[in-house]
Short mmCIF file of C-alpha atoms and ligand atoms in Angstrom, two decimals:
data_model
loop_
_atom_site.label_atom_id
_atom_site.label_comp_id
_atom_site.label_asym_id
_atom_site.label_seq_id
_atom_site.Cartn_x
_atom_site.Cartn_y
_atom_site.Cartn_z
CA MET A 131 -0.15 -0.17 -0.08
CA SER A 132 1.41 3.52 -1.21
CA ILE A 133 1.57 6.05 1.71
CA ARG A 134 -0.48 8.69 0.17
CA PHE A 135 -3.24 5.68 0.15
CA SER A 136 -2.48 4.76 3.61
CA LEU A 137 -2.68 8.55 4.81
CA LYS A 138 -5.84 8.67 3.52
CA ILE A 139 -7.46 5.72 5.33
CA ALA A 140 -5.70 7.04 8.40
CA GLY A 141 -7.25 10.34 7.81
CA ILE A 142 -10.87 8.78 6.90
CA LEU A 143 -10.97 6.71 10.12
CA PHE A 144 -9.85 9.64 12.38
CA PHE A 145 -12.82 11.27 10.59
CA LEU A 146 -15.01 8.02 11.43
CA PHE A 147 -13.81 7.15 14.66
CA GLY A 148 -11.43 9.79 16.37
CA SER A 149 -13.96 12.86 16.20
CA SER A 150 -16.86 13.76 18.06
CA ILE A 151 -18.11 16.93 15.39
CA ASP A 152 -21.24 17.32 17.48
CA SER A 153 -19.71 17.91 20.72
CA ILE A 154 -19.70 22.11 20.54
CA SER A 155 -17.27 23.74 23.09
CA GLN A 156 -17.83 27.97 24.07
CA SER A 157 -15.23 30.71 23.78
CA LYS A 158 -15.61 34.46 24.30
CA VAL A 159 -13.55 37.54 22.47
CA ILE A 160 -13.98 40.91 23.89
CA LEU A 161 -12.48 43.10 21.01
CA TYR A 162 -11.87 46.95 22.10
CA LEU A 163 -12.43 49.30 19.28
CA ASP A 164 -11.98 52.25 21.24
CA SER A 165 -8.19 51.16 22.01
CA ALA A 166 -7.35 50.65 18.57
CA LYS A 167 -4.02 52.58 18.10
CA HIS A 168 -0.88 50.29 16.31
CA LYS A 169 -0.42 49.85 12.85
CA ILE A 170 0.30 46.10 11.89
CA SER A 171 2.79 46.55 9.84
CA ARG A 172 2.48 44.72 6.36
CA HIS A 173 6.26 43.72 6.65
CA ILE A 174 5.01 41.07 9.35
CA TYR A 175 3.55 39.08 6.22
CA GLY A 176 7.33 39.11 5.20
CA HIS A 177 9.11 36.15 3.08
CA PHE A 178 12.73 34.58 2.60
CA ALA A 179 14.55 33.11 -0.28
CA GLU A 180 17.62 31.56 -0.09
CA HIS A 181 20.41 30.13 -2.04
CA LEU A 182 19.07 26.71 -0.26
CA GLY A 183 17.64 23.46 -2.30
CA ARG A 184 15.29 24.58 -4.81
CA CYS A 185 13.77 27.62 -3.48
CA ILE A 186 16.21 30.20 -6.21
CA TYR A 187 17.13 27.56 -8.22
CA ASP A 188 14.34 25.54 -9.87
CA GLY A 189 12.06 27.54 -7.46
CA PHE A 190 12.43 31.26 -8.72
CA TRP A 191 14.67 30.78 -11.44
CA VAL A 192 14.85 28.52 -14.69
CA GLU A 193 17.81 26.80 -16.79
CA GLU A 194 18.37 29.23 -19.25
CA GLY A 195 15.91 28.14 -22.81
CA SER A 196 13.65 26.61 -20.09
CA LYS A 197 9.78 25.74 -21.22
CA ILE A 198 8.59 27.06 -18.26
CA PRO A 199 7.04 30.25 -18.97
CA ASN A 200 9.35 32.90 -17.89
CA GLN A 201 10.80 36.21 -18.28
CA GLY A 202 14.76 36.81 -18.10
CA ARG A 203 14.62 33.03 -16.65
CA ILE A 204 12.35 34.15 -13.91
CA ARG A 205 9.30 31.76 -13.71
CA LEU A 206 6.41 33.12 -13.86
CA ASP A 207 3.69 30.97 -12.62
CA VAL A 208 5.66 31.49 -8.92
CA VAL A 209 5.54 35.12 -9.65
CA ASP A 210 2.00 34.95 -10.41
CA ALA A 211 0.72 33.00 -7.47
CA LEU A 212 2.55 35.50 -5.14
CA LYS A 213 1.29 38.52 -6.39
CA GLU A 214 -1.93 36.83 -5.39
CA LEU A 215 -0.17 37.20 -1.79
CA ASP A 216 1.08 41.38 -1.88
CA ILE A 217 3.92 40.26 -0.45
CA PRO A 218 5.53 43.04 1.34
CA ASN A 219 9.21 42.30 0.90
CA LEU A 220 11.34 39.53 0.34
CA ARG A 221 14.68 38.28 2.31
CA TRP A 222 17.54 37.43 0.29
CA PRO A 223 20.34 35.41 0.09
CA GLY A 224 20.18 33.73 3.16
CA GLY A 225 20.17 32.37 5.72
CA CYS A 226 23.24 30.81 6.56
CA PHE A 227 24.29 31.26 2.80
CA ALA A 228 24.64 34.86 3.49
CA ASP A 229 27.46 34.55 5.54
CA GLU A 230 29.36 33.03 2.91
CA TYR A 231 27.81 35.04 -0.06
CA HIS A 232 30.38 37.44 -1.63
CA TRP A 233 27.96 39.76 -3.75
CA LYS A 234 31.02 40.52 -6.19
CA ASP A 235 30.40 36.68 -7.65
CA GLY A 236 26.79 37.42 -8.70
CA ILE A 237 27.24 40.22 -10.95
CA GLY A 238 28.41 40.63 -14.63
CA PRO A 239 28.54 38.95 -17.37
CA ARG A 240 27.10 35.27 -16.40
CA ASP A 241 29.27 33.29 -18.33
CA GLN A 242 32.36 34.79 -16.56
CA ARG A 243 31.00 34.61 -12.61
CA PRO A 244 33.10 32.27 -10.46
CA THR A 245 31.22 29.25 -8.71
CA MET A 246 31.36 28.48 -5.29
CA ILE A 247 30.52 25.38 -2.78
CA ASN A 248 27.19 26.13 -1.22
CA THR A 249 28.93 24.68 2.02
CA ASN A 250 25.91 24.62 4.07
CA TRP A 251 23.01 23.14 2.01
CA GLY A 252 24.29 20.20 0.07
CA GLY A 253 28.04 21.00 -1.10
CA VAL A 254 26.40 22.02 -4.32
CA THR A 255 28.42 23.76 -6.60
CA GLU A 256 26.50 27.64 -6.96
CA ASP A 257 26.91 29.28 -10.50
CA ASN A 258 26.43 32.51 -8.78
CA SER A 259 23.99 32.85 -11.93
CA PHE A 260 21.07 34.28 -9.61
CA GLY A 261 23.11 37.61 -8.18
CA THR A 262 22.02 41.16 -7.46
CA HIS A 263 20.54 42.33 -10.55
CA GLU A 264 18.45 39.38 -11.05
CA PHE A 265 17.12 39.54 -7.12
CA PHE A 266 15.73 43.17 -7.83
CA GLN A 267 14.19 42.07 -10.98
CA LEU A 268 12.45 39.56 -9.02
CA CYS A 269 11.41 42.13 -6.73
CA GLU A 270 10.12 44.32 -9.22
CA MET A 271 8.43 41.87 -10.75
CA LEU A 272 6.58 40.99 -7.32
CA GLU A 273 6.45 44.56 -6.71
CA THR A 274 7.73 43.96 -3.46
CA GLU A 275 10.48 45.40 -1.54
CA PRO A 276 13.62 43.69 -0.76
CA VAL A 277 15.83 43.07 2.14
CA VAL A 278 19.19 42.11 1.92
CA VAL A 279 21.81 40.31 4.16
CA GLY A 280 25.28 41.17 3.95
CA ASN A 281 27.91 38.84 5.08
CA MET A 282 29.96 39.83 8.26
CA GLY A 283 30.76 36.03 9.08
CA SER A 284 33.07 35.81 6.14
CA GLY A 285 33.45 39.09 4.75
CA THR A 286 35.10 42.23 5.19
CA ILE A 287 33.71 45.95 6.15
CA GLN A 288 34.79 46.83 2.62
CA GLU A 289 32.90 44.38 0.92
CA MET A 290 29.71 45.20 2.94
CA SER A 291 30.09 49.49 2.56
CA GLN A 292 30.58 48.73 -0.86
CA TRP A 293 27.81 46.35 -1.67
CA VAL A 294 25.49 49.34 0.14
CA GLU A 295 27.21 51.95 -2.24
CA TYR A 296 26.42 50.01 -5.32
CA LEU A 297 22.95 49.54 -4.44
CA ASN A 298 22.41 52.98 -2.85
CA SER A 299 24.46 55.41 -3.97
CA ASP A 300 24.02 57.80 -6.76
CA ASN A 301 27.47 59.89 -6.76
CA VAL A 302 30.54 59.52 -8.92
CA SER A 303 32.65 55.99 -7.46
CA PRO A 304 34.04 52.74 -8.75
CA MET A 305 30.94 50.82 -7.21
CA THR A 306 28.66 53.03 -9.12
CA ASP A 307 30.35 53.22 -12.48
CA LEU A 308 30.31 48.98 -12.06
CA ARG A 309 26.69 49.49 -11.48
CA LYS A 310 25.83 51.22 -14.68
CA GLU A 311 28.39 48.92 -16.59
CA ASN A 312 26.01 46.25 -15.50
CA GLY A 313 23.34 48.02 -16.86
CA ARG A 314 21.56 49.76 -13.66
CA THR A 315 21.83 53.65 -14.09
CA ASP A 316 19.61 54.61 -11.00
CA PRO A 317 20.11 53.55 -7.16
CA PHE A 318 18.19 50.43 -6.49
CA ASP A 319 17.84 52.58 -2.94
CA ILE A 320 17.11 49.77 -0.78
CA LYS A 321 16.06 50.60 2.42
CA TYR A 322 16.36 46.87 4.97
CA PHE A 323 19.76 46.01 5.24
CA GLY A 324 20.51 42.47 7.47
CA VAL A 325 24.02 43.35 9.03
CA GLY A 326 24.99 39.45 9.00
CA ASN A 327 22.86 35.88 10.05
CA GLU A 328 22.59 33.65 12.90
CA ASN A 329 26.53 35.17 13.73
CA TRP A 330 25.55 32.84 16.78
CA GLY A 331 25.66 29.57 14.72
CA CYS A 332 26.55 29.84 10.98
CA GLY A 333 27.47 32.92 10.97
CA GLY A 334 30.68 32.87 12.60
CA ASN A 335 29.38 31.57 16.25
CA MET A 336 30.47 35.00 17.62
CA THR A 337 29.82 35.90 21.87
CA PRO A 338 27.17 38.21 22.02
CA GLU A 339 29.77 40.73 23.03
CA TYR A 340 31.58 40.30 19.95
CA TYR A 341 28.58 40.74 17.76
CA ALA A 342 27.88 43.45 19.54
CA ASP A 343 30.95 45.58 19.14
CA GLN A 344 31.47 44.20 15.56
CA VAL A 345 27.75 45.54 14.26
CA ARG A 346 28.77 48.78 15.81
CA ARG A 347 31.61 48.68 13.87
CA TYR A 348 29.90 47.39 10.67
CA SER A 349 27.38 49.44 10.74
CA THR A 350 29.26 52.92 10.91
CA PHE A 351 30.15 51.89 7.09
CA LEU A 352 26.98 51.05 5.81
CA GLU A 353 25.88 54.88 4.77
CA ASN A 354 22.79 56.63 4.09
CA TYR A 355 22.60 57.96 0.24
CA GLY A 356 20.19 60.44 -0.79
CA ASP A 357 17.39 60.96 1.10
CA ASN A 358 17.26 56.97 1.76
CA GLN A 359 17.74 56.21 5.61
CA LEU A 360 18.58 52.39 5.84
CA TYR A 361 17.26 50.39 8.03
CA LYS A 362 19.44 48.07 9.56
CA ILE A 363 18.47 44.69 11.62
CA ALA A 364 21.03 43.00 13.75
CA CYS A 365 21.36 39.33 14.52
CA GLY A 366 19.42 38.32 17.06
CA ALA A 367 18.55 35.53 19.59
CA ASN A 368 18.23 32.14 18.51
CA ARG A 369 14.84 31.07 20.35
CA ALA A 370 15.21 31.94 24.10
CA ASN A 371 18.75 33.44 24.10
CA TYR A 372 17.36 36.15 26.65
CA ASN A 373 21.18 36.95 26.70
CA TRP A 374 21.98 37.98 23.54
CA THR A 375 19.04 40.61 23.28
CA GLU A 376 20.31 41.99 26.64
CA VAL A 377 23.71 42.63 25.51
CA LEU A 378 23.03 43.56 22.21
CA MET A 379 20.62 46.14 23.20
CA SER A 380 22.72 47.17 26.05
CA LYS A 381 25.80 47.50 24.21
CA ARG A 382 23.22 49.47 20.95
CA LYS A 383 24.91 52.62 20.20
CA ARG A 384 22.28 54.75 18.60
CA LYS A 385 21.62 53.98 14.91
CA THR A 386 23.83 51.11 14.94
CA PHE A 387 20.75 49.19 13.89
CA GLN A 388 16.83 49.90 13.89
CA GLY A 389 15.89 46.07 13.86
CA LEU A 390 16.50 43.18 16.04
CA SER A 391 16.04 39.69 14.65
CA LEU A 392 14.78 36.93 16.41
CA HIS A 393 14.64 33.07 14.79
CA TYR A 394 12.23 30.79 16.19
CA TYR A 395 10.99 27.29 14.21
CA THR A 396 8.03 24.94 14.89
CA THR A 397 10.17 21.87 15.24
CA ARG A 398 11.07 19.36 17.90
CA ILE A 399 7.57 18.40 18.33
CA LYS A 400 8.35 15.32 20.40
CA ALA A 401 7.01 13.13 17.45
CA VAL A 402 7.60 9.51 18.63
CA GLY A 403 10.74 8.11 16.60
CA ARG A 404 11.22 10.71 14.75
CA GLU A 405 13.63 14.03 15.36
CA ARG A 406 11.82 16.45 13.83
CA GLY A 407 8.50 14.88 12.85
CA HIS A 408 6.93 14.36 9.36
CA ALA A 409 4.87 16.86 7.22
CA ILE A 410 1.93 14.54 6.54
CA GLU A 411 2.33 11.08 8.76
CA PHE A 412 1.80 12.64 11.98
CA ASP A 413 -1.13 11.35 14.75
CA GLU A 414 -2.95 13.88 16.84
CA GLN A 415 0.13 13.74 19.55
CA GLU A 416 2.32 15.09 16.90
CA TRP A 417 -0.74 17.39 16.40
CA PHE A 418 -1.12 18.85 19.64
CA ASN A 419 3.01 18.83 20.34
CA THR A 420 3.04 20.99 17.33
CA PHE A 421 0.74 24.09 18.57
CA SER A 422 1.91 23.75 22.07
CA ASN A 423 5.50 24.41 20.40
CA THR A 424 3.92 27.06 17.97
CA MET A 425 2.56 28.97 20.94
CA VAL A 426 6.07 29.66 22.24
CA MET A 427 6.40 32.28 19.83
CA ASP A 428 4.26 34.17 21.83
CA GLU A 429 6.13 33.68 24.95
CA LEU A 430 9.69 34.26 23.07
CA ILE A 431 7.80 37.90 21.75
CA SER A 432 6.86 38.76 25.06
CA LYS A 433 10.40 37.94 27.09
CA HIS A 434 12.98 39.34 24.29
CA GLY A 435 10.26 42.67 24.06
CA ALA A 436 10.81 42.79 28.14
CA ILE A 437 14.13 43.03 27.48
CA MET A 438 14.31 45.77 24.81
CA ASP A 439 11.62 47.78 26.65
CA LYS A 440 14.31 48.17 29.65
CA TYR A 441 16.86 50.22 26.64
CA ASP A 442 14.22 51.05 24.44
CA PRO A 443 11.15 52.48 26.45
CA GLU A 444 9.81 53.93 23.16
CA LYS A 445 9.94 50.57 20.94
CA GLU A 446 12.16 52.47 17.90
CA VAL A 447 14.04 49.18 17.64
CA GLY A 448 11.68 46.58 15.87
CA LEU A 449 12.22 43.08 17.03
CA ILE A 450 12.19 41.08 13.58
CA VAL A 451 11.46 37.68 13.30
CA ASP A 452 13.26 37.53 10.18
CA GLU A 453 12.70 33.11 10.19
CA TRP A 454 10.22 31.49 11.73
CA GLY A 455 7.88 28.63 10.75
CA THR A 456 7.33 24.49 10.10
CA TRP A 457 10.76 22.86 10.09
CA TRP A 458 9.70 18.90 9.04
CA GLU A 459 11.54 15.97 7.84
CA VAL A 460 12.01 16.46 4.15
CA GLU A 461 9.66 14.50 1.84
CA GLU A 462 11.17 10.95 1.14
CA GLY A 463 13.71 10.41 -1.83
CA THR A 464 14.86 14.39 -1.49
CA ASN A 465 18.22 15.86 -0.38
CA PRO A 466 18.08 15.62 2.91
CA ARG A 467 19.85 19.41 3.14
CA PHE A 468 17.23 20.95 0.39
CA LEU A 469 14.55 20.65 3.36
CA TYR A 470 11.84 20.49 0.55
CA GLN A 471 8.64 19.07 2.54
CA GLN A 472 4.93 18.97 2.31
CA ASN A 473 2.42 21.30 3.85
CA THR A 474 -0.94 20.36 5.36
CA ILE A 475 -3.69 21.88 7.24
CA ARG A 476 -1.75 21.98 10.29
CA ASP A 477 0.90 23.93 8.21
CA ALA A 478 -1.99 26.43 7.76
CA LEU A 479 -3.38 26.69 11.04
CA VAL A 480 0.44 27.04 12.51
CA ALA A 481 0.70 30.11 10.00
CA SER A 482 -2.77 31.66 11.25
CA VAL A 483 -1.73 30.91 14.94
CA ASN A 484 1.90 32.94 14.39
CA LEU A 485 0.28 35.65 12.03
CA ASN A 486 -1.97 36.42 14.99
CA ILE A 487 0.70 36.20 17.51
CA PHE A 488 2.64 38.97 15.47
CA ASN A 489 -0.58 41.02 15.03
CA ASN A 490 -0.69 41.13 18.98
CA HIS A 491 2.25 42.24 19.49
CA ALA A 492 2.71 45.15 16.62
CA ASP A 493 3.65 47.49 18.67
CA ARG A 494 7.14 46.08 18.92
CA VAL A 495 7.31 42.99 16.04
CA HIS A 496 7.84 45.23 12.71
CA MET A 497 8.71 42.55 10.12
CA ALA A 498 8.76 38.82 10.29
CA ASN A 499 9.70 36.23 7.12
CA ILE A 500 8.22 32.87 6.88
CA ALA A 501 10.91 30.51 5.90
CA GLN A 502 11.23 29.96 3.16
CA THR A 503 8.89 31.27 -0.33
CA VAL A 504 9.40 28.19 -2.75
CA ASN A 505 10.08 24.62 -2.15
CA VAL A 506 11.63 25.02 0.88
CA LEU A 507 9.92 24.53 4.65
CA GLN A 508 7.20 26.23 5.29
CA ALA A 509 6.73 27.35 1.73
CA MET A 510 3.98 29.27 -0.11
CA VAL A 511 4.34 27.37 -3.66
CA LEU A 512 6.13 23.77 -4.53
CA THR A 513 7.04 23.19 -8.02
CA GLN A 514 7.61 19.83 -9.81
CA GLY A 515 8.45 20.55 -13.39
CA ALA A 516 6.19 22.80 -14.78
CA GLN A 517 4.06 22.30 -12.34
CA ILE A 518 2.82 24.60 -9.06
CA VAL A 519 1.46 23.95 -6.12
CA ARG A 520 -0.79 27.07 -4.01
CA THR A 521 0.35 25.17 -0.44
CA PRO A 522 -2.43 25.50 2.71
CA SER A 523 -0.05 28.20 4.33
CA PHE A 524 -0.50 29.83 0.92
CA TYR A 525 -4.22 30.63 1.52
CA THR A 526 -3.32 31.57 5.21
CA PHE A 527 -1.84 34.41 3.64
CA LYS A 528 -3.79 35.59 1.11
CA MET A 529 -6.79 34.93 3.83
CA TYR A 530 -4.43 37.32 6.37
CA LYS A 531 -3.66 40.34 3.70
CA VAL A 532 -6.85 42.15 4.94
CA HIS A 533 -4.43 42.92 7.77
CA HIS A 534 -1.75 44.62 6.21
CA ASP A 535 -1.29 47.85 8.12
CA ALA A 536 -4.64 47.95 9.07
CA THR A 537 -4.73 48.95 13.15
CA LEU A 538 -4.98 46.34 15.73
CA ILE A 539 -8.11 46.15 17.94
CA PRO A 540 -6.77 44.62 20.90
CA SER A 541 -8.76 41.79 22.54
CA ASP A 542 -9.33 39.18 25.46
CA VAL A 543 -9.64 35.92 24.84
CA LYS A 544 -11.45 33.42 27.09
CA SER A 545 -11.16 30.23 25.32
CA ALA A 546 -12.16 26.74 25.54
CA GLN A 547 -9.68 24.52 26.06
CA TYR A 548 -8.35 21.57 23.73
CA ALA A 549 -7.50 18.75 25.86
CA TYR A 550 -5.27 15.80 24.92
CA ASN A 551 -4.07 13.06 26.87
CA GLY A 552 -3.98 14.52 29.89
CA GLU A 553 -2.82 18.19 28.63
CA ALA A 554 -4.67 21.73 27.43
CA LEU A 555 -4.12 24.19 25.20
CA ASP A 556 -6.34 26.73 24.23
CA ALA A 557 -8.41 25.96 21.25
CA ILE A 558 -9.22 29.70 19.95
CA HIS A 559 -6.56 31.97 18.75
CA THR A 560 -7.40 35.61 17.11
CA SER A 561 -6.16 38.49 16.05
CA ALA A 562 -8.19 41.80 14.91
CA SER A 563 -7.85 45.15 13.05
CA LEU A 564 -9.55 47.86 11.77
CA ASN A 565 -9.10 48.75 8.27
CA LYS A 566 -9.18 52.62 6.95
CA GLU A 567 -12.51 52.41 5.37
CA GLY A 568 -13.74 51.23 8.86
CA GLN A 569 -14.48 47.44 8.31
CA ALA A 570 -13.25 45.11 10.91
CA HIS A 571 -11.73 41.90 10.36
CA ILE A 572 -11.48 39.00 12.75
CA SER A 573 -9.34 36.16 12.33
CA LEU A 574 -10.12 33.19 14.34
CA CYS A 575 -8.05 29.68 14.30
CA ASN A 576 -9.63 26.46 16.01
CA LEU A 577 -6.47 24.34 16.68
CA ASP A 578 -9.15 21.37 17.76
CA PRO A 579 -9.12 19.05 15.08
CA LYS A 580 -12.34 17.11 16.45
CA MET A 581 -14.67 19.53 18.16
CA ASN A 582 -16.29 22.82 16.60
CA GLN A 583 -16.27 25.48 18.82
CA LYS A 584 -18.77 28.14 19.49
CA VAL A 585 -17.06 31.90 19.47
CA THR A 586 -18.81 34.76 20.41
CA CYS A 587 -17.45 38.47 19.76
CA ILE A 588 -18.60 41.23 21.31
CA PHE A 589 -17.70 44.72 20.46
CA PRO A 590 -18.35 46.91 23.71
CA GLY A 591 -19.55 50.11 23.13
CA ILE A 592 -21.27 49.02 19.47
CA GLN A 593 -24.75 49.16 18.71
CA LYS A 594 -24.38 46.82 15.87
CA THR A 595 -22.42 45.22 13.37
CA VAL A 596 -23.18 45.71 9.59
CA ASP A 597 -22.50 44.11 5.80
CA LEU A 598 -20.83 40.43 7.45
CA LYS A 599 -19.02 38.16 5.36
CA GLY A 600 -17.27 35.36 6.45
CA GLN A 601 -14.48 33.18 5.00
CA SER A 602 -12.74 29.64 5.95
CA ILE A 603 -9.86 27.39 5.67
CA SER A 604 -10.58 23.83 7.25
CA SER A 605 -10.14 19.95 6.28
CA THR A 606 -11.79 16.67 7.63
CA GLU A 607 -8.16 15.49 7.99
CA ILE A 608 -5.96 16.36 10.04
CA ASN A 609 -3.00 15.96 6.87
CA ALA A 610 -5.15 16.75 4.20
CA PHE A 611 -2.28 18.90 1.55
CA ASN A 612 -2.54 19.80 -1.96
CA ASP A 613 -0.54 17.52 -4.44
CA PHE A 614 0.56 18.02 -7.88
CA GLY A 615 -1.87 17.01 -10.68
CA GLN A 616 -4.74 17.08 -7.54
CA PRO A 617 -7.58 19.36 -7.55
CA GLU A 618 -7.06 21.49 -4.05
CA LYS A 619 -7.91 19.76 -0.92
CA ILE A 620 -7.17 22.99 0.93
CA ASN A 621 -8.62 26.67 0.09
CA ILE A 622 -10.26 29.73 1.03
CA GLN A 623 -14.25 29.06 1.02
CA ALA A 624 -17.04 31.39 1.76
CA PHE A 625 -18.62 30.84 5.67
CA SER A 626 -21.59 31.91 6.56
CA ASP A 627 -21.85 29.85 9.91
CA PHE A 628 -22.53 32.83 12.09
CA LYS A 629 -25.13 34.79 13.61
CA SER A 630 -25.19 38.43 14.66
CA LYS A 631 -27.34 40.04 17.42
CA GLY A 632 -26.34 44.07 18.17
CA ASN A 633 -22.70 43.94 19.40
CA GLU A 634 -22.32 40.13 19.32
CA ILE A 635 -21.49 37.61 16.43
CA THR A 636 -21.48 33.98 17.79
CA ILE A 637 -19.84 32.00 14.98
CA ASN A 638 -19.58 28.31 14.88
CA MET A 639 -16.35 27.07 13.94
CA PRO A 640 -15.61 24.10 12.31
CA PRO A 641 -12.77 21.48 13.64
CA MET A 642 -9.04 22.80 12.81
CA SER A 643 -10.29 25.57 10.79
CA ILE A 644 -9.53 29.58 10.21
CA VAL A 645 -12.11 32.01 9.82
CA MET A 646 -11.99 35.11 8.82
CA LEU A 647 -14.96 38.05 9.54
CA GLU A 648 -15.39 41.07 7.69
CA LEU A 649 -18.25 43.18 9.28
CA THR A 650 -18.66 47.16 10.10
CA PRO A 651 -19.09 48.19 13.60
CA LYS A 652 -21.79 51.30 14.05
CA LYS A 653 -21.76 52.92 16.83
O1 AHR B 724 15.94 28.60 6.77
C1 AHR B 724 16.76 27.55 7.08
C2 AHR B 724 18.00 28.05 7.63
O2 AHR B 724 18.12 27.79 9.39
C3 AHR B 724 18.39 29.92 7.44
O3 AHR B 724 19.64 29.39 6.84
C4 AHR B 724 19.40 29.64 8.87
O4 AHR B 724 19.48 31.04 9.14
C5 AHR B 724 18.69 29.05 9.56
O5 AHR B 724 19.19 28.06 10.74
#
């Protein structure tokens, strides 16, 4: 029996015997419209593309002469799909790759560019055919803001400062002449620049004290050209390394960095007999562990944020969660260092919980980048030859577009519990925002894979809500995914299982679902 077939049977059995769809539990969400003040930066909905596995090569970038429709070797179906998400930014070239990347190897005539070994990701030969100009071409096609990460680990200050000069200067200089020789007259005017990546690990194994000194030194030579003010992102902590944040913030000199990163992946989920857990073969224990592990993001942001508050009470420095997402075992038969994994309804819900967490911390979280856009980790799209699949996570991002640059509506949630095997989690996770047109959007997520949830949303101070509309993402199998050549199992559907009366809306949420409500509150 094939794996896919046995998974299907497992899903059906789970649905028939493991579920109690009729049971309903109750939760309450109070939404404080009058306290809405913090903008949810659209940059929270950012993405990440590293020279890793099939993300750039075979994901965004096709072979010369490929029959797959492309513009200047950039794959058009991938661009079209990502444009549906209005992606606000794209982080590049890494990741660990950034600290072994020498940008001058990726400019000029392609047939003269040197090759290198991508030591982090499978030891494959990188031909440097996708470099600075190709990345900016991609960003222009995606209508998105570039986020470039410089090499501190194995590069020099001169190399990093010349890259910024090449990108942003309008003066006469060897770097701007070189840019013009390579076909670009106007500066690229890049705003977001990362000063190294994971410098506590693959980016040089530095101590926080050493890195804090280095970031002051490097950033001194990253100039602002013309009116463009760089937003420099310093390498921040891995997971709960609070000492890293303490040292970086205490040693920060004003203007050396405007953002401090945080990396946290949903992984190490205590899957039985596996190191990481598999993307599509999992049981309810792994489902439960996944979400208890995902929820750690909230604690990390609160605790790193509290340290930042001590040194930056005005919250000028952004917490930049520039790597997050699920990290499962690779799909069978693929290169273990290419990090290619499938994506199920579980991933869609992980994205929903994380995006709710980021929205609710919009005063401190200024940007976040899910890892990674195409064919790597929790991808938005997967490609196979000329085929493309939009993953369940893609649809979460599509549904959440309404929160881009809207104003956060603070909320209090009293959630029913999702209990499993003697442990319990809040079943309901939510965030809400108000847009310029006066429409409110409430995103709700039910983590319970078996029980419906009755959720009552209340707007104190409001007489009634009008123009109610709903959308949902849901499934009847915990491991449903979208596969090549098959009709989509997971996408966005219209949703109408709610009732409104006065200032209350009561929603009947299906198991393992995400619901987005749109409404106009009237005083
Ligand atoms: O996203 C994959 C890798 O995870 C990145 O290269 C690195 O920064 C992190 O450890």
